[in-house]
Short mmCIF file of C-alpha atoms in Angstrom, two decimals:
data_model
loop_
_atom_site.label_atom_id
_atom_site.label_comp_id
_atom_site.label_asym_id
_atom_site.label_seq_id
_atom_site.Cartn_x
_atom_site.Cartn_y
_atom_site.Cartn_z
CA MET A 1 216.15 -0.82 161.72
CA ALA A 2 214.55 -1.47 158.24
CA GLN A 3 216.54 -1.44 155.14
CA ARG A 4 216.92 2.06 153.92
CA GLY A 5 215.81 3.10 150.31
CA GLU A 6 218.11 4.67 147.94
CA GLY A 7 215.70 6.55 145.54
CA PRO A 8 215.74 10.47 145.50
CA ASP A 9 212.33 10.31 146.94
CA PHE A 10 213.24 8.46 149.99
CA ILE A 11 212.05 10.24 153.21
CA GLU A 12 214.49 9.21 156.05
CA ALA A 13 212.13 11.08 158.83
CA LEU A 14 209.27 8.79 158.04
CA ALA A 15 211.51 5.55 158.04
CA ARG A 16 212.78 6.38 161.51
CA GLY A 17 209.25 7.00 162.67
CA LEU A 18 208.21 3.63 161.49
CA ASP A 19 211.32 2.08 162.90
CA VAL A 20 210.28 3.33 166.42
CA ILE A 21 206.65 1.86 166.10
CA ARG A 22 208.21 -1.39 164.73
CA ALA A 23 210.55 -1.51 167.90
CA PHE A 24 207.60 -2.28 170.01
CA HIS A 25 206.20 -5.74 170.01
CA ALA A 26 204.53 -8.43 172.27
CA ASP A 27 207.76 -9.34 174.17
CA ARG A 28 208.79 -5.58 174.55
CA PRO A 29 205.38 -3.56 174.82
CA ARG A 30 206.89 -0.91 176.96
CA MET A 31 210.25 0.85 176.65
CA THR A 32 212.13 3.83 177.94
CA LEU A 33 213.58 6.51 175.67
CA ALA A 34 217.07 4.70 176.13
CA GLU A 35 215.67 1.43 174.95
CA VAL A 36 213.94 2.71 172.03
CA ALA A 37 217.21 4.59 170.94
CA ALA A 38 219.12 1.49 171.34
CA ALA A 39 216.58 -0.64 169.55
CA THR A 40 216.39 1.74 166.62
CA GLY A 41 220.01 2.83 166.46
CA LEU A 42 218.79 6.38 166.62
CA ALA A 43 220.33 9.23 168.79
CA ARG A 44 218.40 9.86 171.96
CA PRO A 45 217.32 13.38 170.89
CA THR A 46 215.96 11.96 167.58
CA ALA A 47 214.15 9.11 169.07
CA ARG A 48 212.67 11.50 171.82
CA ARG A 49 211.42 13.89 168.96
CA ILE A 50 209.87 10.90 167.24
CA LEU A 51 208.10 9.57 170.33
CA LEU A 52 206.73 13.00 171.31
CA THR A 53 205.32 13.38 167.61
CA LEU A 54 203.70 9.90 167.76
CA GLU A 55 202.34 10.59 171.12
CA GLU A 56 200.81 13.92 169.87
CA LEU A 57 199.33 11.94 166.98
CA GLY A 58 197.92 9.59 169.41
CA TYR A 59 200.12 6.39 168.14
CA VAL A 60 202.08 6.26 171.46
CA ARG A 61 201.44 7.06 175.17
CA THR A 62 203.47 7.56 178.00
CA ALA A 63 203.14 4.89 180.59
CA ALA A 64 204.95 3.97 183.91
CA GLY A 65 208.61 3.29 183.24
CA GLY A 66 208.29 4.35 179.55
CA HIS A 67 206.27 4.39 176.41
CA GLU A 68 204.03 2.00 174.79
CA LEU A 69 201.79 1.96 171.46
CA THR A 70 198.01 2.65 171.60
CA PRO A 71 195.43 0.71 169.53
CA ARG A 72 195.30 3.76 167.35
CA VAL A 73 198.06 2.19 165.41
CA LEU A 74 195.10 0.19 163.81
CA GLU A 75 194.53 3.14 161.61
CA LEU A 76 197.73 2.49 159.88
CA GLY A 77 196.32 -1.12 159.10
CA MET A 78 195.69 -4.44 160.87
CA ALA A 79 199.72 -4.56 161.91
CA TYR A 80 198.99 -3.93 165.50
CA VAL A 81 196.51 -6.79 165.88
CA GLY A 82 198.85 -9.14 163.60
CA ALA A 83 201.77 -8.32 165.51
CA LEU A 84 200.19 -9.75 168.59
CA SER A 85 198.49 -12.65 166.77
CA LEU A 86 195.36 -11.73 168.63
CA TRP A 87 192.74 -12.47 166.18
CA ASP A 88 194.30 -15.94 165.08
CA MET A 89 194.56 -16.89 168.74
CA ALA A 90 191.08 -15.60 169.67
CA ARG A 91 188.94 -16.65 166.57
CA PRO A 92 188.47 -20.38 167.45
CA HIS A 93 187.67 -19.69 171.02
CA MET A 94 185.37 -16.69 170.10
CA GLU A 95 183.51 -18.97 167.55
CA GLN A 96 183.02 -21.82 169.99
CA LEU A 97 181.61 -19.32 172.65
CA VAL A 98 179.27 -17.70 170.13
CA ALA A 99 178.11 -21.34 169.16
CA ALA A 100 177.56 -22.27 172.88
CA THR A 101 175.92 -18.87 173.76
CA GLY A 102 174.08 -18.07 170.52
CA GLU A 103 175.14 -14.43 171.38
CA SER A 104 177.83 -12.13 169.86
CA SER A 105 181.23 -11.53 171.45
CA SER A 106 183.92 -9.07 171.13
CA ILE A 107 187.34 -8.10 172.21
CA THR A 108 188.50 -4.67 173.05
CA GLN A 109 191.37 -2.65 174.39
CA LEU A 110 191.58 0.79 176.04
CA ASP A 111 192.70 3.65 174.07
CA GLY A 112 192.17 6.88 176.10
CA SER A 113 188.81 6.86 177.99
CA ASP A 114 187.21 4.74 175.08
CA VAL A 115 187.32 1.02 174.16
CA VAL A 116 188.42 0.21 170.72
CA TYR A 117 187.13 -3.12 169.08
CA LEU A 118 189.95 -5.41 167.89
CA ALA A 119 187.95 -8.61 167.21
CA ARG A 120 184.37 -9.70 166.96
CA VAL A 121 181.98 -12.60 166.10
CA ALA A 122 178.40 -11.58 165.64
CA VAL A 123 175.08 -13.11 165.45
CA PRO A 124 172.10 -11.18 163.81
CA LYS A 125 169.79 -9.66 166.27
CA ILE A 126 166.76 -7.24 166.21
CA ILE A 127 168.42 -4.93 168.53
CA ALA A 128 172.23 -4.89 168.18
CA LEU A 129 174.94 -2.47 168.19
CA ARG A 130 176.65 -1.44 164.89
CA VAL A 131 180.15 -2.71 165.47
CA GLN A 132 183.06 -2.96 163.28
CA ILE A 133 186.95 -3.45 164.14
CA GLY A 134 188.15 0.06 165.16
CA THR A 135 184.79 1.06 166.56
CA ARG A 136 185.15 2.89 169.96
CA PHE A 137 182.72 3.47 172.81
CA PRO A 138 183.06 5.28 176.11
CA ALA A 139 184.75 2.73 178.53
CA ALA A 140 182.73 3.62 181.77
CA VAL A 141 179.42 2.49 180.21
CA THR A 142 180.66 -0.70 178.74
CA SER A 143 181.19 -4.01 180.37
CA GLN A 144 184.77 -4.34 178.62
CA GLY A 145 185.68 -0.84 179.59
CA LYS A 146 184.86 -1.37 183.13
CA VAL A 147 187.20 -4.53 183.16
CA LEU A 148 190.12 -2.55 181.64
CA LEU A 149 189.55 0.58 183.72
CA ALA A 150 189.56 -1.66 186.84
CA ALA A 151 192.99 -2.94 185.96
CA LEU A 152 194.61 0.54 185.98
CA PRO A 153 196.65 1.85 188.91
CA PRO A 154 194.86 4.76 190.51
CA ASP A 155 197.04 7.39 188.91
CA ARG A 156 196.57 6.08 185.42
CA LEU A 157 192.83 5.76 186.12
CA ASP A 158 192.76 9.30 187.05
CA ALA A 159 194.37 10.41 183.97
CA VAL A 160 192.21 8.08 181.71
CA LEU A 161 188.91 9.22 183.18
CA ALA A 162 190.02 12.89 182.58
CA LEU A 163 190.22 12.47 178.93
CA PRO A 164 187.27 13.21 176.68
CA SER A 165 185.82 10.44 174.52
CA ARG A 166 186.57 10.32 171.03
CA SER A 167 183.77 7.90 170.18
CA GLY A 168 181.20 10.54 169.14
CA ILE A 169 178.73 8.57 171.36
CA GLN A 170 176.35 10.09 173.85
CA PRO A 171 175.84 7.20 176.39
CA TRP A 172 172.40 6.22 177.65
CA VAL A 173 173.64 6.57 181.15
CA GLN A 174 176.07 8.90 182.66
CA HIS A 175 178.09 7.77 185.53
CA GLY A 176 179.59 10.17 188.23
CA ARG A 177 183.08 9.56 189.47
CA ALA A 178 181.90 8.14 192.72
CA ALA A 179 179.68 5.58 190.95
CA ILE A 180 182.59 4.66 188.71
CA ASP A 181 184.85 3.93 191.57
CA THR A 182 182.36 1.78 193.27
CA MET A 183 181.78 -0.29 190.10
CA LEU A 184 185.62 -0.72 189.57
CA ARG A 185 186.05 -2.07 193.09
CA GLU A 186 183.27 -4.59 192.44
CA VAL A 187 184.81 -5.60 189.32
CA ASN A 188 188.17 -6.23 190.95
CA ALA A 189 186.51 -8.21 193.57
CA ARG A 190 184.57 -10.59 191.36
CA GLY A 191 186.60 -10.58 188.28
CA TRP A 192 184.07 -9.61 185.58
CA ALA A 193 181.78 -6.54 184.76
CA LEU A 194 178.16 -6.11 183.76
CA ALA A 195 176.89 -3.31 181.81
CA ASP A 196 173.05 -3.07 181.83
CA ASN A 197 171.26 -0.78 179.39
CA GLU A 198 174.09 1.87 180.01
CA LEU A 199 175.82 2.41 176.70
CA ALA A 200 172.08 2.32 174.88
CA PRO A 201 168.67 0.86 175.69
CA GLY A 202 168.45 -2.80 174.99
CA ILE A 203 171.98 -3.80 175.31
CA ARG A 204 173.25 -5.92 178.05
CA SER A 205 176.71 -7.37 178.25
CA VAL A 206 179.11 -9.10 180.54
CA ALA A 207 182.91 -8.99 180.11
CA VAL A 208 186.08 -10.62 181.65
CA PRO A 209 189.82 -9.77 181.27
CA ILE A 210 192.24 -11.47 178.79
CA ARG A 211 195.72 -11.69 180.50
CA ASP A 212 199.18 -12.12 178.96
CA GLY A 213 201.90 -14.37 180.18
CA ARG A 214 202.80 -12.09 183.01
CA GLY A 215 199.29 -12.03 184.37
CA GLU A 216 198.72 -8.30 183.11
CA VAL A 217 195.29 -7.43 181.71
CA ARG A 218 195.90 -6.66 178.20
CA ALA A 219 192.37 -6.84 176.57
CA ALA A 220 188.72 -7.45 177.54
CA MET A 221 186.23 -9.89 176.02
CA ASN A 222 182.40 -9.96 176.45
CA VAL A 223 179.12 -11.51 175.42
CA THR A 224 176.34 -9.18 174.37
CA VAL A 225 172.60 -9.84 174.69
CA ASN A 226 169.23 -8.18 173.86
CA SER A 227 168.08 -7.08 177.26
CA ALA A 228 164.46 -7.69 176.13
CA GLU A 229 165.27 -11.45 175.28
CA THR A 230 167.90 -12.40 177.85
CA SER A 231 167.68 -11.77 181.66
CA THR A 232 170.67 -10.69 183.68
CA LYS A 233 170.38 -13.99 185.56
CA THR A 234 170.59 -16.04 182.17
CA LEU A 235 173.58 -13.87 181.07
CA LEU A 236 175.57 -14.51 184.40
CA ASP A 237 174.41 -18.06 185.18
CA ARG A 238 174.58 -19.44 181.76
CA HIS A 239 176.78 -17.28 179.50
CA LEU A 240 179.49 -15.99 181.91
CA PRO A 241 181.02 -19.45 182.68
CA HIS A 242 181.37 -19.95 179.02
CA LEU A 243 182.94 -16.66 178.61
CA GLN A 244 185.53 -17.29 181.39
CA ARG A 245 186.53 -20.45 179.86
CA ALA A 246 186.98 -18.87 176.41
CA ALA A 247 189.03 -15.82 177.95
CA GLY A 248 190.93 -18.16 180.02
CA ALA A 249 191.91 -20.39 176.78
CA ILE A 250 192.95 -17.22 174.84
CA SER A 251 194.88 -16.00 177.66
CA SER A 252 196.83 -19.40 177.91
CA ASP A 253 197.33 -19.23 174.10
CA TRP A 254 198.62 -15.74 174.42
CA ALA A 255 201.13 -16.81 177.22
CA LEU A 256 202.22 -19.69 175.05
CA TRP A 257 202.85 -17.37 172.05
CA GLN A 258 204.87 -15.00 174.13
CA SER A 259 207.03 -17.85 175.44
CA ARG A 260 207.83 -19.16 171.71
CA PRO A 261 211.45 -19.57 170.76
CA GLN A 262 212.79 -16.45 168.69
CA VAL A 263 214.75 -17.16 165.54
CA ASP A 264 217.46 -15.06 164.48
CA GLN A 265 218.88 -15.35 160.79
CA ALA A 266 221.21 -13.10 159.17
CA SER A 267 220.36 -12.50 155.53
CA ASP A 268 223.98 -13.36 154.50
CA ASP A 269 224.40 -16.30 156.54
CA PRO A 270 223.52 -19.54 154.87
CA SER A 271 223.86 -21.69 158.09
CA PRO A 272 220.68 -22.80 160.11
CA ALA A 273 218.74 -20.33 162.08
CA VAL A 274 219.60 -20.27 165.75
CA ALA A 275 216.56 -20.40 168.16
CA ARG A 276 216.81 -18.82 171.54
CA GLY A 277 214.12 -18.90 174.23
#
């Protein structure tokens, strides 16, 4: 737990909530109630109430085998991205990708039935999406969303698709459930997803997954083009190979970052830190 304040205005309940959020990290992205209680030193009933409160606020979600943070933690600052070192790892590869293709590239994660933008390198275009970090779009009509939805187990997919979008965006194309299921099977079979004038007219994109050291899909990365300027054939034949190499490099860097030695050093102990793998 974080060091406790001693002032008369210190709010213990808030500190405990932050303890729970900080207990999750890249090497421990999902925890059971018992694990959260152990990691924070909180009694299980207290940890349970905090988790339920954070879930109701949208910062935590229930997942198979426990609980995990959602990208909505971005609203508290960039701590979520910084904790994963995602931008530091992705930036050079994204910049190389944009230089090679001359097109914009973004990285998103799934939050409910939306994708949320975590990183972006853009080039000026006549027709372009207005996107900044934290922007959300309905997942089913974006190439990145299709990649992320395709990685979900069936029961989780059902629950996600049942959620209303919080993007405030009305997609250009509305997909029925049967069409979504067909698209996701195709994505799983070929390893990439295409969105062609679905979110908005003139916007065409292709996306691939970014995986962690365990091979789990943790994010999606795309190349976006103006459909009036760039054909689907050019997007897939020329840009997709560059995108796949960039995403593969980011996934490799992520795996290396996850396998880094951990360093423990007690504040009162002047002896050298001990590294543990």
